[in-house]
Short mmCIF file of C-alpha atoms and ligand atoms in Angstrom, two decimals:
data_model
loop_
_atom_site.label_atom_id
_atom_site.label_comp_id
_atom_site.label_asym_id
_atom_site.label_seq_id
_atom_site.Cartn_x
_atom_site.Cartn_y
_atom_site.Cartn_z
CA MET X 1 -44.06 -21.83 -1.67
CA SER X 2 -43.96 -18.99 0.24
CA THR X 3 -41.53 -15.94 -1.00
CA PRO X 4 -38.80 -15.29 1.00
CA SER X 5 -38.20 -11.91 3.19
CA THR X 6 -34.85 -12.10 4.03
CA ALA X 7 -31.68 -10.69 2.05
CA ILE X 8 -30.46 -14.15 2.55
CA GLY X 9 -33.32 -15.81 1.57
CA ILE X 10 -34.13 -13.77 -1.51
CA ALA X 11 -30.70 -14.05 -2.48
CA ALA X 12 -30.50 -17.97 -2.52
CA ALA X 13 -34.09 -18.06 -4.51
CA VAL X 14 -32.59 -15.53 -7.33
CA ARG X 15 -29.59 -17.09 -7.60
CA SER X 16 -30.89 -21.00 -7.71
CA GLY X 17 -33.69 -19.48 -10.25
CA SER X 18 -36.47 -20.41 -8.09
CA MET X 19 -37.86 -16.76 -7.54
CA SER X 20 -36.87 -13.45 -10.04
CA ALA X 21 -35.08 -10.46 -9.10
CA VAL X 22 -38.06 -9.00 -11.01
CA ASP X 23 -40.81 -10.37 -8.80
CA ALA X 24 -38.68 -9.48 -5.25
CA VAL X 25 -38.39 -6.00 -6.42
CA GLU X 26 -41.85 -5.78 -7.60
CA GLN X 27 -42.83 -6.61 -4.36
CA SER X 28 -40.68 -3.81 -2.63
CA LEU X 29 -42.11 -1.34 -4.91
CA GLU X 30 -45.73 -2.15 -4.04
CA ARG X 31 -45.42 -2.49 -0.81
CA ILE X 32 -43.41 0.84 -0.95
CA GLY X 33 -46.61 2.55 -2.88
CA ALA X 34 -49.35 0.99 -0.38
CA SER X 35 -47.80 2.20 2.95
CA ASP X 36 -45.01 4.91 2.44
CA GLY X 37 -47.48 7.76 2.12
CA ASP X 38 -48.22 6.91 5.55
CA ILE X 39 -44.57 6.20 6.80
CA GLY X 40 -42.45 8.93 4.77
CA ALA X 41 -39.63 6.70 4.56
CA PHE X 42 -38.51 7.57 1.09
CA LEU X 43 -37.31 11.09 -0.44
CA THR X 44 -36.77 9.20 -4.06
CA VAL X 45 -37.98 5.92 -5.15
CA THR X 46 -36.40 4.77 -8.44
CA ALA X 47 -38.97 2.16 -9.59
CA SER X 48 -37.45 2.21 -13.15
CA SER X 49 -33.71 1.81 -12.81
CA ALA X 50 -34.79 -0.78 -10.00
CA ARG X 51 -36.89 -2.68 -12.81
CA ASP X 52 -34.19 -2.33 -15.33
CA GLU X 53 -31.51 -3.77 -12.83
CA ALA X 54 -33.50 -6.69 -11.53
CA ALA X 55 -34.25 -7.54 -15.19
CA ALA X 56 -30.69 -7.72 -15.73
CA ILE X 57 -30.16 -9.73 -12.75
CA ASP X 58 -32.41 -12.49 -13.99
CA ALA X 59 -31.04 -12.34 -17.34
CA ALA X 60 -27.32 -13.09 -15.81
CA VAL X 61 -28.98 -15.99 -14.05
CA ALA X 62 -30.44 -17.39 -16.85
CA SER X 63 -27.17 -17.19 -18.92
CA GLY X 64 -25.25 -19.21 -16.02
CA SER X 65 -23.49 -16.52 -13.98
CA ASP X 66 -24.06 -15.62 -10.56
CA PRO X 67 -24.88 -12.25 -9.82
CA GLY X 68 -23.57 -12.17 -6.33
CA PRO X 69 -24.22 -12.64 -2.85
CA LEU X 70 -26.95 -9.91 -2.56
CA ALA X 71 -28.83 -11.05 -5.69
CA GLY X 72 -31.87 -9.50 -6.49
CA VAL X 73 -32.38 -8.18 -3.05
CA PRO X 74 -34.03 -4.57 -2.84
CA ILE X 75 -32.10 -2.07 -1.06
CA ALA X 76 -32.83 1.41 0.50
CA ILE X 77 -30.00 4.11 0.90
CA LYS X 78 -29.98 7.04 2.85
CA ASP X 79 -29.91 10.13 0.89
CA ASN X 80 -26.36 11.28 1.81
CA MET X 81 -24.57 8.58 -0.27
CA CYS X 82 -23.78 9.82 -4.03
CA THR X 83 -25.77 7.80 -6.44
CA ARG X 84 -25.02 8.93 -10.27
CA GLY X 85 -27.60 10.76 -11.77
CA ILE X 86 -30.16 10.22 -8.94
CA PRO X 87 -31.02 13.07 -6.43
CA THR X 88 -28.87 13.19 -3.24
CA THR X 89 -30.42 16.02 -1.15
CA CYS X 90 -28.96 15.10 2.33
CA ALA X 91 -32.63 16.24 3.12
CA SER X 92 -31.60 19.84 2.70
CA ARG X 93 -32.77 22.88 0.31
CA MET X 94 -29.17 23.11 -0.19
CA LEU X 95 -28.79 20.45 -2.29
CA ASP X 96 -32.28 20.22 -3.56
CA GLY X 97 -32.04 18.94 -7.39
CA TRP X 98 -28.36 18.03 -7.07
CA LEU X 99 -27.46 15.22 -9.27
CA PRO X 100 -24.24 13.65 -8.04
CA PRO X 101 -21.81 12.68 -11.14
CA TYR X 102 -20.27 9.55 -9.77
CA ASP X 103 -21.31 6.37 -7.10
CA ALA X 104 -20.20 6.20 -3.80
CA THR X 105 -18.07 3.20 -3.32
CA VAL X 106 -20.49 1.28 -1.33
CA ILE X 107 -23.03 2.01 -4.02
CA SER X 108 -21.07 0.24 -6.88
CA ARG X 109 -20.05 -2.54 -4.30
CA LEU X 110 -23.56 -3.34 -3.71
CA ARG X 111 -24.42 -3.21 -7.58
CA THR X 112 -21.51 -5.58 -7.95
CA ALA X 113 -22.92 -7.94 -5.11
CA GLY X 114 -26.23 -7.84 -7.41
CA ALA X 115 -28.29 -5.51 -4.49
CA VAL X 116 -31.07 -3.42 -6.34
CA ILE X 117 -31.50 0.15 -5.32
CA VAL X 118 -35.15 1.00 -4.89
CA GLY X 119 -34.61 4.19 -3.76
CA LYS X 120 -33.18 7.18 -1.13
CA THR X 121 -34.54 7.62 2.25
CA ASN X 122 -35.28 10.81 4.76
CA LEU X 123 -32.90 11.92 7.49
CA ASP X 124 -32.16 15.01 9.29
CA GLU X 125 -30.26 17.53 7.43
CA PHE X 126 -26.75 16.39 6.55
CA ALA X 127 -27.34 13.73 9.49
CA MET X 128 -27.72 16.28 12.03
CA GLY X 129 -30.10 14.82 14.71
CA SER X 130 -31.89 12.13 16.22
CA SER X 131 -35.42 11.99 15.19
CA THR X 132 -35.39 12.77 11.26
CA GLU X 133 -37.54 15.79 12.00
CA ASN X 134 -34.79 17.95 10.82
CA SER X 135 -35.56 16.90 7.19
CA ALA X 136 -36.45 19.86 4.96
CA PHE X 137 -38.43 17.52 3.00
CA GLY X 138 -40.93 15.91 6.20
CA VAL X 139 -41.08 13.63 9.10
CA THR X 140 -40.38 10.15 8.81
CA LYS X 141 -43.06 8.18 10.98
CA ASN X 142 -42.11 5.23 13.29
CA PRO X 143 -43.77 2.07 11.68
CA HIS X 144 -44.69 0.64 15.06
CA ASP X 145 -46.48 3.71 15.87
CA PRO X 146 -46.80 6.67 13.38
CA THR X 147 -47.35 9.55 16.38
CA ARG X 148 -43.68 8.61 16.99
CA VAL X 149 -40.21 9.29 15.37
CA PRO X 150 -38.32 6.80 14.19
CA GLY X 151 -35.12 8.13 15.69
CA GLY X 152 -32.43 9.72 13.41
CA SER X 153 -30.55 10.44 11.71
CA SER X 154 -31.18 7.81 9.36
CA GLY X 155 -34.47 7.03 10.69
CA GLY X 156 -35.93 6.71 6.91
CA SER X 157 -33.63 3.68 6.34
CA ALA X 158 -34.67 2.17 9.75
CA ALA X 159 -38.10 2.76 8.98
CA ALA X 160 -38.07 1.38 5.59
CA VAL X 161 -36.97 -1.94 7.06
CA ALA X 162 -39.36 -2.24 10.13
CA ALA X 163 -42.15 -1.39 7.80
CA GLY X 164 -41.17 -4.29 5.54
CA PHE X 165 -40.41 -2.22 2.33
CA VAL X 166 -37.03 -3.50 2.14
CA PRO X 167 -35.06 -6.27 3.85
CA VAL X 168 -32.15 -4.37 4.60
CA SER X 169 -30.86 -0.70 4.01
CA LEU X 170 -27.40 1.76 4.48
CA GLY X 171 -27.42 4.34 7.04
CA SER X 172 -24.69 6.76 8.15
CA ASP X 173 -23.72 6.96 11.80
CA THR X 174 -21.47 9.65 13.09
CA GLY X 175 -22.63 9.65 16.65
CA GLY X 176 -25.23 7.22 16.68
CA SER X 177 -27.45 7.60 13.59
CA ILE X 178 -27.67 4.13 12.58
CA ARG X 179 -27.93 2.56 16.09
CA GLN X 180 -30.10 4.80 17.69
CA PRO X 181 -33.26 4.50 15.04
CA ALA X 182 -32.28 0.90 14.65
CA GLY X 183 -33.18 0.74 18.44
CA LEU X 184 -36.37 2.67 18.00
CA CYS X 185 -37.55 1.06 15.03
CA GLY X 186 -36.87 -2.37 16.73
CA VAL X 187 -34.06 -3.70 13.65
CA VAL X 188 -30.73 -4.45 13.37
CA GLY X 189 -28.34 -1.38 12.85
CA VAL X 190 -24.64 -1.95 12.70
CA LYS X 191 -21.64 0.84 13.06
CA PRO X 192 -18.64 -0.52 11.53
CA THR X 193 -15.03 -0.03 12.71
CA TYR X 194 -13.91 3.50 11.30
CA GLY X 195 -12.18 2.65 8.02
CA ALA X 196 -13.86 -0.39 7.32
CA VAL X 197 -16.18 0.75 5.01
CA SER X 198 -15.17 3.34 2.12
CA ARG X 199 -16.62 7.10 2.78
CA LEU X 200 -15.92 8.10 -0.82
CA GLY X 201 -19.31 9.24 -1.97
CA LEU X 202 -20.72 9.74 1.52
CA VAL X 203 -21.62 13.30 2.12
CA ALA X 204 -18.91 14.52 4.84
CA PHE X 205 -20.72 15.47 8.26
CA ALA X 206 -17.75 15.08 10.63
CA SER X 207 -15.03 13.40 8.53
CA SER X 208 -13.26 11.68 11.55
CA LEU X 209 -16.26 9.99 12.97
CA ASP X 210 -18.52 9.00 10.21
CA GLN X 211 -19.40 5.69 9.09
CA ILE X 212 -21.64 4.05 6.53
CA GLY X 213 -23.15 0.66 7.95
CA PRO X 214 -26.54 -1.43 7.54
CA PHE X 215 -29.87 -1.91 8.64
CA ALA X 216 -31.34 -5.34 8.27
CA GLY X 217 -34.38 -7.32 10.23
CA ASN X 218 -31.91 -9.88 11.39
CA VAL X 219 -28.17 -9.98 12.26
CA ALA X 220 -27.20 -12.58 9.42
CA ASP X 221 -28.85 -10.25 6.72
CA ALA X 222 -26.20 -7.28 8.16
CA ALA X 223 -23.52 -9.40 8.24
CA VAL X 224 -23.83 -10.05 4.24
CA VAL X 225 -24.53 -6.38 3.34
CA LEU X 226 -21.47 -5.37 5.64
CA GLU X 227 -19.73 -7.82 3.98
CA ALA X 228 -20.67 -6.89 0.52
CA ILE X 229 -19.76 -3.05 1.49
CA ALA X 230 -16.44 -3.59 3.24
CA GLY X 231 -12.90 -3.50 2.51
CA HIS X 232 -10.24 -1.28 1.51
CA ASP X 233 -10.68 1.55 -0.91
CA PRO X 234 -7.82 3.90 -2.18
CA GLY X 235 -10.17 6.45 -3.16
CA ASP X 236 -10.65 6.68 1.01
CA SER X 237 -7.15 7.61 2.44
CA THR X 238 -8.72 6.35 6.33
CA SER X 239 -10.01 3.24 4.82
CA ILE X 240 -8.30 0.00 6.39
CA PRO X 241 -5.95 -1.96 4.20
CA GLU X 242 -6.28 -5.09 5.63
CA PRO X 243 -9.19 -7.11 4.55
CA PHE X 244 -12.10 -7.69 6.85
CA GLY X 245 -12.85 -11.25 7.83
CA PRO X 246 -15.79 -13.20 6.97
CA LEU X 247 -18.74 -12.09 9.43
CA GLY X 248 -21.33 -14.51 8.40
CA ALA X 249 -19.50 -17.42 9.73
CA ALA X 250 -19.62 -15.71 13.24
CA VAL X 251 -23.06 -15.32 13.06
CA PRO X 252 -23.89 -19.22 14.60
CA ARG X 253 -20.70 -19.23 17.15
CA GLY X 254 -22.34 -18.74 20.06
CA VAL X 255 -20.64 -16.86 23.49
CA GLU X 256 -19.80 -19.88 25.24
CA GLY X 257 -16.81 -18.62 27.42
CA MET X 258 -16.81 -15.21 26.14
CA ARG X 259 -16.30 -12.15 28.69
CA VAL X 260 -18.94 -9.69 28.25
CA GLY X 261 -18.37 -6.46 29.91
CA ARG X 262 -20.93 -4.44 32.29
CA ILE X 263 -19.93 -0.82 32.68
CA THR X 264 -20.06 -0.05 36.02
CA ASP X 265 -19.77 3.80 35.79
CA LEU X 266 -22.18 3.91 33.04
CA PRO X 267 -23.93 7.43 32.70
CA ALA X 268 -27.22 7.22 34.32
CA GLY X 269 -30.65 8.31 32.55
CA ALA X 270 -31.92 5.50 30.73
CA ASP X 271 -35.67 4.85 31.49
CA PRO X 272 -36.91 1.86 34.03
CA ASP X 273 -38.28 -0.09 30.83
CA VAL X 274 -35.08 0.43 28.92
CA THR X 275 -32.90 -0.62 31.57
CA GLU X 276 -35.05 -3.96 32.65
CA ARG X 277 -34.50 -5.23 28.73
CA PHE X 278 -30.82 -4.23 29.36
CA GLU X 279 -30.60 -6.25 32.36
CA ALA X 280 -32.38 -9.32 30.59
CA ALA X 281 -29.75 -9.49 27.92
CA PHE X 282 -27.13 -10.01 30.25
CA ASP X 283 -29.14 -12.67 31.84
CA ALA X 284 -29.62 -13.96 28.45
CA LEU X 285 -26.02 -13.97 27.39
CA ALA X 286 -25.21 -15.78 30.89
CA ASP X 287 -27.38 -18.63 30.17
CA ALA X 288 -26.04 -18.98 27.10
CA GLY X 289 -22.41 -19.32 28.48
CA ALA X 290 -20.67 -15.90 28.84
CA ASP X 291 -19.23 -14.71 31.74
CA ILE X 292 -20.31 -11.10 32.91
CA VAL X 293 -17.41 -9.04 34.20
CA ASP X 294 -17.42 -5.55 35.48
CA VAL X 295 -15.42 -2.82 33.90
CA GLU X 296 -14.83 0.56 34.34
CA VAL X 297 -15.02 3.22 31.48
CA PRO X 298 -14.72 6.70 33.43
CA ALA X 299 -14.22 8.79 30.63
CA PHE X 300 -17.41 7.33 28.63
CA THR X 301 -19.55 9.94 30.42
CA TYR X 302 -17.90 12.98 28.64
CA GLY X 303 -18.35 11.09 25.49
CA LEU X 304 -21.62 13.39 24.71
CA THR X 305 -19.45 16.63 25.63
CA ALA X 306 -16.84 15.87 23.40
CA TYR X 307 -18.83 14.98 20.49
CA TYR X 308 -21.04 18.20 20.40
CA LEU X 309 -17.42 20.11 20.13
CA ILE X 310 -15.58 17.87 17.70
CA ALA X 311 -18.80 17.17 15.63
CA PRO X 312 -19.94 20.72 15.01
CA ALA X 313 -16.31 21.83 14.27
CA GLU X 314 -15.61 19.31 11.66
CA ALA X 315 -19.27 20.02 10.60
CA SER X 316 -18.52 23.64 9.94
CA SER X 317 -15.40 23.05 7.95
CA ASN X 318 -17.15 20.31 6.02
CA LEU X 319 -20.23 22.72 5.39
CA ALA X 320 -18.18 25.46 4.00
CA ARG X 321 -18.60 23.94 0.66
CA TYR X 322 -22.25 24.84 -0.01
CA ASP X 323 -21.32 28.23 -1.05
CA GLY X 324 -24.05 28.73 -3.88
CA VAL X 325 -21.28 28.21 -6.46
CA ARG X 326 -20.37 24.65 -6.84
CA TYR X 327 -23.40 22.76 -5.55
CA GLY X 328 -27.39 23.04 -5.50
CA HIS X 329 -28.87 25.87 -4.29
CA ARG X 330 -28.24 29.64 -4.93
CA VAL X 331 -30.04 32.73 -4.00
CA ALA X 332 -29.25 35.64 -6.53
CA ALA X 333 -27.48 38.93 -4.97
CA PRO X 334 -25.71 42.04 -6.40
CA ASP X 335 -22.25 40.53 -4.91
CA THR X 336 -20.46 37.29 -4.38
CA ASP X 337 -20.33 37.66 -0.39
CA ALA X 338 -24.15 38.71 -0.26
CA MET X 339 -24.64 35.62 -2.49
CA TYR X 340 -23.09 33.63 0.09
CA VAL X 341 -24.92 34.60 2.77
CA ALA X 342 -28.39 34.69 1.21
CA THR X 343 -27.49 31.55 0.02
CA ARG X 344 -26.56 29.39 3.02
CA THR X 345 -29.23 31.51 5.09
CA ASP X 346 -31.97 30.55 3.03
CA GLY X 347 -30.22 26.70 2.05
CA PHE X 348 -29.57 25.55 5.71
CA GLY X 349 -32.30 24.77 8.22
CA ALA X 350 -31.71 25.84 12.25
CA GLU X 351 -29.90 23.01 13.23
CA VAL X 352 -27.50 22.65 10.74
CA LYS X 353 -26.78 26.55 11.28
CA ARG X 354 -26.54 26.03 15.08
CA ARG X 355 -23.76 23.16 14.63
CA ILE X 356 -21.92 25.71 12.09
CA LEU X 357 -21.75 28.54 14.58
CA LEU X 358 -21.08 25.99 17.45
CA GLY X 359 -18.37 24.49 15.35
CA THR X 360 -16.80 27.86 14.33
CA TYR X 361 -16.72 29.37 17.98
CA ALA X 362 -15.28 26.12 19.26
CA LEU X 363 -12.65 26.61 16.73
CA SER X 364 -11.98 30.25 16.95
CA ALA X 365 -8.64 31.54 18.11
CA GLY X 366 -8.74 32.37 21.78
CA TYR X 367 -11.29 29.32 22.14
CA TYR X 368 -9.53 26.60 20.60
CA ASP X 369 -7.44 25.17 23.27
CA ALA X 370 -10.23 25.62 25.71
CA TYR X 371 -13.10 23.80 23.75
CA TYR X 372 -11.67 21.74 20.64
CA GLY X 373 -8.42 21.25 21.94
CA LYS X 374 -9.54 19.91 25.09
CA ALA X 375 -12.60 17.74 23.69
CA GLN X 376 -9.71 16.40 21.34
CA ARG X 377 -7.86 15.32 24.82
CA VAL X 378 -11.00 13.66 26.11
CA ARG X 379 -11.42 11.49 23.25
CA ARG X 380 -7.81 10.25 23.78
CA LEU X 381 -9.32 9.40 27.01
CA ILE X 382 -11.96 7.61 25.72
CA ALA X 383 -9.91 5.44 23.70
CA ASP X 384 -7.44 4.80 26.73
CA ASP X 385 -10.37 3.60 28.88
CA PHE X 386 -11.99 1.50 26.13
CA ALA X 387 -8.48 0.17 25.90
CA ARG X 388 -7.74 -0.71 29.15
CA ALA X 389 -11.37 -2.32 29.45
CA TYR X 390 -10.98 -4.63 26.50
CA THR X 391 -8.23 -6.44 28.58
CA HIS X 392 -10.92 -7.68 31.00
CA ALA X 393 -13.74 -8.19 28.51
CA ASP X 394 -14.54 -9.07 24.70
CA VAL X 395 -17.40 -6.83 23.99
CA LEU X 396 -19.46 -4.58 26.31
CA LEU X 397 -23.30 -3.97 26.46
CA THR X 398 -24.96 -0.71 26.99
CA PRO X 399 -28.92 0.21 26.35
CA THR X 400 -28.92 1.83 22.74
CA ALA X 401 -30.52 4.78 23.49
CA PRO X 402 -32.11 5.96 26.74
CA THR X 403 -35.82 6.02 25.88
CA VAL X 404 -38.12 3.95 23.69
CA ALA X 405 -39.56 5.93 20.54
CA PHE X 406 -40.76 9.54 21.56
CA GLU X 407 -43.79 11.50 20.50
CA ILE X 408 -43.10 13.53 17.03
CA GLY X 409 -42.53 16.90 18.62
CA ALA X 410 -41.56 16.30 21.79
CA LYS X 411 -37.83 17.36 21.76
CA SER X 412 -37.96 19.42 18.96
CA ASP X 413 -37.54 22.97 20.70
CA ASP X 414 -35.08 21.64 23.05
CA PRO X 415 -31.68 20.44 21.42
CA LEU X 416 -29.93 19.48 24.73
CA ALA X 417 -33.05 16.75 25.22
CA MET X 418 -32.63 15.73 21.75
CA TYR X 419 -28.74 15.45 22.19
CA LEU X 420 -29.18 12.99 25.20
CA CYS X 421 -30.13 10.38 22.82
CA ASP X 422 -26.96 9.48 21.75
CA THR X 423 -25.11 9.44 25.32
CA TYR X 424 -24.64 5.75 24.88
CA THR X 425 -23.66 5.39 21.02
CA ILE X 426 -21.41 8.53 20.86
CA PRO X 427 -18.25 6.89 22.71
CA SER X 428 -18.08 4.09 20.27
CA ASN X 429 -17.57 7.06 17.54
CA LEU X 430 -15.17 8.61 19.08
CA ALA X 431 -12.91 5.53 19.81
CA GLY X 432 -13.24 4.57 16.19
CA HIS X 433 -14.60 1.02 17.79
CA PRO X 434 -17.65 -0.85 16.15
CA ALA X 435 -21.02 -1.29 17.78
CA MET X 436 -24.50 -2.45 16.80
CA SER X 437 -27.74 -2.27 18.13
CA VAL X 438 -30.27 -5.47 18.27
CA PRO X 439 -33.82 -5.56 19.02
CA PHE X 440 -34.29 -7.10 22.73
CA GLY X 441 -38.07 -7.10 23.15
CA THR X 442 -40.20 -4.03 24.22
CA GLY X 443 -40.58 -1.45 26.86
CA ALA X 444 -43.23 1.14 27.35
CA ASP X 445 -46.38 1.32 25.20
CA GLY X 446 -44.81 -1.61 23.80
CA LEU X 447 -42.64 -0.03 21.73
CA PRO X 448 -39.16 -1.97 20.57
CA VAL X 449 -36.02 -1.61 22.96
CA GLY X 450 -32.50 -2.01 21.46
CA VAL X 451 -29.36 -3.60 23.27
CA GLN X 452 -26.10 -2.20 22.15
CA VAL X 453 -22.90 -4.58 21.69
CA LEU X 454 -19.57 -2.78 21.60
CA ALA X 455 -16.43 -4.20 20.65
CA PRO X 456 -12.78 -3.30 20.05
CA ALA X 457 -11.71 -2.01 16.33
CA VAL X 458 -12.10 -4.70 14.04
CA GLY X 459 -14.00 -6.54 16.26
CA GLU X 460 -17.17 -7.26 14.20
CA ALA X 461 -16.91 -10.82 14.03
CA THR X 462 -16.99 -11.14 17.84
CA MET X 463 -19.90 -8.30 17.76
CA PHE X 464 -21.72 -10.25 15.34
CA ALA X 465 -21.72 -13.50 17.34
CA VAL X 466 -23.10 -11.87 20.45
CA GLY X 467 -25.65 -9.71 18.68
CA ALA X 468 -26.53 -13.16 17.44
CA ALA X 469 -27.02 -14.85 20.70
CA LEU X 470 -29.10 -11.97 21.81
CA GLU X 471 -31.47 -12.42 19.03
CA ARG X 472 -31.66 -16.44 19.30
CA ALA X 473 -32.37 -15.85 22.85
CA MET X 474 -35.40 -13.27 21.75
CA GLY X 475 -36.62 -15.98 19.37
CA ALA X 476 -36.57 -18.26 22.50
CA GLN X 477 -38.45 -15.78 24.41
CA ARG X 478 -41.07 -15.18 21.91
N1 LIG Y 1 -27.43 12.78 16.68
C1 LIG Y 1 -26.16 13.03 16.66
C2 LIG Y 1 -26.31 14.24 16.05
O1 LIG Y 1 -26.88 14.96 16.07
C3 LIG Y 1 -25.64 11.55 15.72
C4 LIG Y 1 -25.97 11.83 14.16
C5 LIG Y 1 -25.29 10.95 13.09
O2 LIG Y 1 -24.92 9.97 13.97
N2 LIG Y 1 -25.00 11.45 12.02
O3 LIG Y 1 -25.23 14.88 15.75
#
């Protein structure tokens, strides 16, 4: 019998006793050991605790108890989620050597569901970037072409799934950091509704935008992981109190009679190879019985500008806590003020400093109304425009990113070019809506292209039904 490679397959085999969790975890560790030297997806591999946890799951199965829906499933975690006693660096020198005293809520939920954490993955420092090149600990390479970036900021988690190291992983998405690397690495990536997944223990970047979500090799696996981590958490005041509907059941539902919106005023800029796959996605959904309808979302195009004021503003406040006193790095200096300056100058990389400067400026007296205040008004317009569009359509479709994976170094000296990677993903964060990227064939140089499915708040079930229909259409095309 061939060993299962999907999360659902592994969990079923482990629960039934036909495969051990120890074997599932060993296989993952072996692959990481053999190839992660070339990819650089992981910052920390937790081999020994993973082996112990897998053995405990096998013991539970042997004693007749059910370890849960992710029994024995190896999973990788973006290194900006707190793991008790396991380094959590945010790919920053500032947190090098810091050991969190507690687990993020998503981590305890994964453990309750039987998943086994095999390591922590690389990211752009504090999740600021679109290529994972802003890590203080080295670049991650795209498993489809090691001269290219995996996207970012959750590039390590996307690459870990694309390389076959783990069936599933977690990332965080503030402006596209799950969906864009999913698109560039040819895997599924989901940003849930704001408040669907607890942010307790996620190191804050921009608190009103940050959400944790899964990467997976297929839509059904992403649904199982999201079901395991979602749900109310009294420890996160923005967590949605209502239970999250079952998502797995939505996967086979189909799109018959569903209204799929085409945004007529979508910002231009996607490459022709990406546009071609995006058009093919509409055709596939129409073939599967959906109605394609035109909608307008006029403020969509201003999302990027608003985001690059709101996100840095929140970041400048959130990152004030790294002062050399409470966390990680400290550079000694004769007095406290000098210590703050020396520590922050040395501990933060260039992009993080740029965000802090931008955000501090946008919030400063005299500029607050013109920049931060105006960006907040644009955010309101985007939410209103989406609300109007969703009276005509059940979901909307866009490309995930304007291009396929680019060469390492191609955009590192041009922050604006890097920011433009997120044109299509940012509006969902500003509105607090769910969105997912589903691989939909290949573009230039045979590299993966992702299509993004957007849905209204708590519209995850419909979104997964559409994502799965795209996946089935691709299976048919293969
Ligand atoms: N690339 C965007 C940024 O640099 C989004 C990052 C994210 O979603 N964490 O801010």
